[in-house]
Amino acid sequence: MSACDNSPTLCRANNKTPALPREAYLPINRCNLPAVILGSPTYRDAPMPLKLDGVAELHADLFRRLDAAQAPAQRAEIFQDYMTVHFRLEQPEDAGYNATRGGRRGAHYISVLRGWSINADSREGAVLKGWVESRFGLTPRFHGEPLRDPSAPAYRHYLEMRAAGLYGTHALEAQLDLVYSYCQYELARAWPADAPLTLYRGVNRMDDFEQLGGDARRPRLLLNNLNSFTGQRERADEFGDVILTVEVPTPLIVCYCGLLPGALRGEDEYLVLGGVYDVTRSTL
């Protein structure tokens, strides 16, 4: 039985609803829906929760503690304390760091999110895009330059940056699993399950995007596997003359400004999984 047998609504495709392009996803991932579904435009119309394999079971004690806390600030403190203890983040020597030899301490989830906020094409950005590829099966389309050919130098450079970012860390991708799961937990407490978020992105060049259909005002775009948006249109104006508006189901949100104090700085930023989106395009 295929995934489409279980979710015929999500798998329905016609000339107006093209499937996710084959080169934009992997055949396997580590969540409860295949990438060809969660990256498709029909998923935006009929979303369902996404669960990363094993996270809820392995970290059941964390979520029990979160259930007992009423204030978001208290839950954020519980989460960060749990991450510090569970992943031994205050013992960098456990991950191979040696102060006498110098060198760089391994990254952790906060430093990766901060690095992304500064530059999505950085080493931290490569780690996050690689994590999305591993967990959700959506392949990166851009990292400093287009990633279309896995055998090309640009793709090899992305892989090198990803590997360098993961070296000497305390199970960094497992840390990011918990960030996503905690984000979904908080969104479920604060936001109606069937209500998407309206988010915005300011850009200067539409030619940088892969357009699959639609028209000039409402194009259908294949976005990178991870993207930054903002919840405030006036903030999007600061980043470009063209404003892209999208309706994003909450399961596609990885993290947002305010979830973890000090992680994503300002701009009401949201990290959003990619795939095929119908976008409303407007100009200043």
Coordinates of N, CA and C in Angstrom, one line a residue, residues 80-191:
Q80 N 15.0 24.4 27.9 CA 16.4 24.7 27.8 C 17.2 24.0 28.8
D81 N 16.7 23.9 30.0 CA 17.4 23.1 31.1 C 17.5 21.7 30.7
Y82 N 16.4 21.1 30.1 CA 16.4 19.7 29.7 C 17.5 19.5 28.6
M83 N 17.6 20.4 27.6 CA 18.5 20.3 26.6 C 20.0 20.3 27.1
T84 N 20.2 21.2 28.0 CA 21.5 21.4 28.6 C 22.0 20.1 29.3
V85 N 21.1 19.5 30.1 CA 21.4 18.3 30.8 C 21.4 17.1 29.9
H86 N 20.4 16.9 29.1 CA 20.3 15.7 28.3 C 21.4 15.5 27.3
F87 N 21.8 16.7 26.7 CA 22.9 16.6 25.7 C 24.2 17.0 26.3
R88 N 24.3 17.2 27.6 CA 25.6 17.6 28.2 C 26.3 18.8 27.6
L89 N 25.5 19.8 27.3 CA 26.0 21.0 26.6 C 27.1 21.7 27.4
E90 N 27.1 21.6 28.7 CA 28.1 22.3 29.5 C 29.4 21.4 29.7
Q91 N 29.4 20.3 29.0 CA 30.6 19.4 29.0 C 31.2 19.3 27.6
P92 N 31.7 20.3 27.0 CA 32.2 20.2 25.6 C 33.3 19.2 25.4
E93 N 34.0 18.8 26.5 CA 35.0 17.8 26.3 C 34.4 16.4 26.0
D94 N 33.2 16.2 26.3 CA 32.5 15.0 25.9 C 32.4 14.8 24.4
A95 N 32.4 15.9 23.7 CA 32.3 15.9 22.2 C 33.7 16.1 21.6
G96 N 34.8 16.0 22.4 CA 36.1 16.0 21.8 C 36.8 17.3 22.0
Y97 N 36.2 18.3 22.6 CA 36.9 19.6 22.7 C 38.0 19.5 23.8
N98 N 39.1 20.1 23.5 CA 40.3 20.1 24.4 C 40.8 21.5 24.5
A99 N 40.6 22.1 25.7 CA 40.9 23.6 25.8 C 42.4 23.8 25.7
T100 N 43.3 22.8 26.0 CA 44.7 23.0 25.9 C 45.1 23.1 24.5
R101 N 44.4 22.4 23.6 CA 44.8 22.5 22.1 C 44.1 23.6 21.4
G102 N 43.2 24.3 22.1 CA 42.4 25.4 21.4 C 41.4 24.8 20.5
G103 N 41.1 25.6 19.5 CA 40.1 25.1 18.5 C 38.7 25.6 18.8
R104 N 37.7 25.2 18.0 CA 36.4 25.6 18.2 C 35.5 24.6 18.9
R105 N 34.7 25.1 19.9 CA 33.8 24.2 20.5 C 32.7 23.9 19.5
G106 N 32.1 22.7 19.7 CA 31.1 22.2 18.8 C 29.8 23.1 18.9
A107 N 29.1 23.2 17.9 CA 27.9 24.0 17.9 C 26.8 23.3 18.7
H108 N 25.8 24.1 19.1 CA 24.6 23.6 19.7 C 23.4 24.3 19.1
Y109 N 22.2 23.8 19.5 CA 21.0 24.3 18.8 C 20.8 25.8 18.8
I110 N 21.2 26.5 19.9 CA 21.1 27.9 20.0 C 22.0 28.6 19.0
S111 N 23.3 28.2 19.0 CA 24.3 28.8 18.1 C 23.9 28.6 16.6
V112 N 23.3 27.4 16.3 CA 22.9 27.1 14.9 C 21.8 28.1 14.5
L113 N 20.8 28.2 15.4 CA 19.7 29.1 15.0 C 20.2 30.6 14.9
R114 N 21.1 31.0 15.8 CA 21.6 32.3 15.6 C 22.4 32.5 14.4
G115 N 23.2 31.5 14.0 CA 24.0 31.5 12.8 C 23.1 31.6 11.6
W116 N 22.0 30.9 11.6 CA 21.0 31.0 10.5 C 20.5 32.4 10.4
S117 N 20.1 33.1 11.5 CA 19.6 34.4 11.5 C 20.5 35.4 10.9
I118 N 21.8 35.2 11.0 CA 22.8 36.1 10.5 C 23.0 35.8 9.0
N119 N 23.1 34.6 8.6 CA 23.4 34.2 7.2 C 22.9 32.8 7.0
A120 N 21.8 32.6 6.2 CA 21.3 31.3 5.9 C 22.2 30.5 5.1
D121 N 23.2 31.1 4.5 CA 24.1 30.3 3.6 C 25.4 30.0 4.4
S122 N 25.4 30.1 5.7 CA 26.6 29.9 6.5 C 26.7 28.4 6.8
R123 N 27.7 28.0 7.6 CA 27.9 26.6 8.0 C 26.7 26.2 8.8
E124 N 26.2 27.1 9.7 CA 25.0 26.8 10.5 C 23.8 26.5 9.6
G125 N 23.7 27.4 8.5 CA 22.6 27.2 7.5 C 22.7 25.8 6.8
A126 N 23.9 25.4 6.5 CA 24.1 24.1 5.9 C 23.6 23.0 6.8
V127 N 23.9 23.1 8.1 CA 23.5 22.1 9.1 C 22.0 22.0 9.1
L128 N 21.3 23.2 9.2 CA 19.9 23.2 9.3 C 19.2 22.6 8.0
K129 N 19.8 23.0 6.8 CA 19.2 22.4 5.6 C 19.5 20.9 5.5
G130 N 20.6 20.5 6.0 CA 20.9 19.0 6.0 C 20.0 18.3 6.9
W131 N 19.7 18.9 8.1 CA 18.8 18.3 9.0 C 17.4 18.2 8.4
V132 N 16.9 19.2 7.7 CA 15.6 19.1 7.0 C 15.6 18.0 6.0
E133 N 16.7 17.9 5.3 CA 16.8 16.8 4.3 C 16.7 15.4 4.9
S134 N 17.4 15.3 6.0 CA 17.5 14.0 6.7 C 16.1 13.6 7.3
R135 N 15.5 14.6 8.0 CA 14.3 14.3 8.8 C 13.0 14.3 7.9
F136 N 12.9 15.3 7.0 CA 11.7 15.5 6.2 C 11.8 15.1 4.8
G137 N 13.0 14.8 4.3 CA 13.2 14.3 3.0 C 13.2 15.4 1.9
L138 N 13.2 16.7 2.3 CA 13.2 17.8 1.3 C 14.6 18.2 1.0
T139 N 15.0 18.1 -0.2 CA 16.4 18.4 -0.5 C 16.6 19.9 -0.7
P140 N 17.8 20.4 -0.3 CA 18.1 21.9 -0.5 C 18.2 22.2 -1.9
R141 N 17.7 23.4 -2.3 CA 17.7 23.9 -3.6 C 18.7 25.1 -3.8
F142 N 19.2 25.6 -2.7 CA 20.1 26.8 -2.7 C 20.9 26.8 -1.5
H143 N 22.2 27.1 -1.6 CA 23.1 27.4 -0.5 C 24.3 28.2 -1.0
G144 N 24.1 29.5 -1.0 CA 25.1 30.4 -1.6 C 25.0 30.5 -3.1
E145 N 24.6 29.4 -3.7 CA 24.3 29.3 -5.1 C 23.4 28.1 -5.4
P146 N 22.8 28.0 -6.6 CA 21.8 26.9 -6.8 C 22.4 25.5 -6.6
L147 N 21.7 24.6 -6.0 CA 22.1 23.2 -5.8 C 21.2 22.4 -6.7
R148 N 21.6 22.1 -7.9 CA 20.8 21.4 -8.9 C 21.4 20.0 -9.2
D149 N 22.7 20.0 -9.1 CA 23.4 18.8 -9.6 C 24.3 18.3 -8.4
P150 N 23.9 17.1 -7.8 CA 24.6 16.6 -6.6 C 26.1 16.3 -6.9
S151 N 26.5 16.2 -8.2 CA 27.9 16.0 -8.5 C 28.7 17.3 -8.7
A152 N 28.0 18.4 -8.7 CA 28.7 19.7 -9.0 C 29.5 20.2 -7.8
P153 N 30.4 21.1 -8.0 CA 31.2 21.6 -6.9 C 30.4 22.4 -5.8
A154 N 29.3 23.0 -6.3 CA 28.5 23.8 -5.3 C 27.8 22.8 -4.3
Y155 N 27.4 21.6 -4.8 CA 26.8 20.7 -3.9 C 27.8 20.1 -2.9
R156 N 29.0 19.8 -3.5 CA 30.1 19.2 -2.6 C 30.5 20.2 -1.5
H157 N 30.5 21.5 -1.9 CA 30.8 22.6 -0.9 C 29.7 22.6 0.2
Y158 N 28.5 22.5 -0.2 CA 27.4 22.5 0.8 C 27.6 21.3 1.8
L159 N 27.9 20.1 1.2 CA 28.1 18.9 2.0 C 29.3 19.1 3.0
E160 N 30.4 19.7 2.5 CA 31.5 20.0 3.4 C 31.2 20.9 4.5
M161 N 30.4 22.0 4.2 CA 30.0 22.9 5.3 C 29.1 22.2 6.3
R162 N 28.2 21.3 5.8 CA 27.3 20.6 6.7 C 28.1 19.7 7.6
A163 N 29.1 19.0 7.0 CA 29.9 18.0 7.8 C 30.7 18.8 8.9
A164 N 31.3 19.9 8.5 CA 32.1 20.7 9.4 C 31.2 21.2 10.6
G165 N 30.0 21.6 10.3 CA 29.1 22.1 11.3 C 28.6 21.0 12.3
L166 N 28.6 19.8 11.9 CA 28.2 18.7 12.7 C 29.4 18.1 13.5
Y167 N 30.6 18.4 13.1 CA 31.7 17.7 13.7 C 31.9 18.2 15.2
G168 N 32.1 17.3 16.1 CA 32.4 17.7 17.5 C 31.3 18.2 18.2
T169 N 30.1 17.8 17.9 CA 28.9 18.4 18.5 C 28.2 17.3 19.4
H170 N 27.3 17.7 20.2 CA 26.6 16.7 21.1 C 25.3 16.3 20.4
A171 N 25.4 15.4 19.4 CA 24.2 14.9 18.7 C 23.4 16.1 18.2
L172 N 24.0 17.0 17.4 CA 23.3 18.3 17.1 C 22.0 18.1 16.3
E173 N 21.9 17.1 15.4 CA 20.7 16.9 14.7 C 19.6 16.4 15.6
A174 N 19.9 15.6 16.6 CA 19.0 15.2 17.6 C 18.5 16.4 18.5
Q175 N 19.4 17.3 18.7 CA 18.9 18.6 19.4 C 17.9 19.3 18.5
L176 N 18.1 19.4 17.2 CA 17.2 20.1 16.4 C 15.9 19.3 16.3
D177 N 15.9 18.0 16.4 CA 14.6 17.2 16.5 C 13.8 17.7 17.6
L178 N 14.4 18.0 18.7 CA 13.6 18.4 19.9 C 13.2 19.9 19.7
V179 N 14.0 20.7 19.1 CA 13.6 22.1 18.8 C 12.3 22.1 18.0
Y180 N 12.3 21.3 16.9 CA 11.0 21.2 16.1 C 9.9 20.7 16.9
S181 N 10.1 19.6 17.6 CA 9.0 19.0 18.4 C 8.5 20.0 19.5
Y182 N 9.4 20.7 20.1 CA 8.9 21.7 21.1 C 8.2 22.8 20.4
C183 N 8.6 23.3 19.3 CA 7.9 24.3 18.5 C 6.5 23.9 18.2
Q184 N 6.3 22.6 17.8 CA 5.0 22.1 17.5 C 4.1 22.0 18.7
Y185 N 4.8 21.7 19.8 CA 4.0 21.6 21.1 C 3.5 23.0 21.5
E186 N 4.3 24.0 21.4 CA 3.9 25.4 21.7 C 2.9 25.9 20.8
L187 N 3.1 25.7 19.5 CA 2.1 26.1 18.5 C 0.7 25.5 18.8
A188 N 0.7 24.2 19.1 CA -0.6 23.5 19.4 C -1.3 24.1 20.6
R189 N -0.5 24.6 21.6 CA -1.1 25.3 22.7 C -1.6 26.7 22.5
A190 N -1.1 27.3 21.5 CA -1.3 28.8 21.3 C -2.1 29.1 20.0
W191 N -2.3 28.1 19.1 CA -2.8 28.4 17.8 C -3.8 27.3 17.4

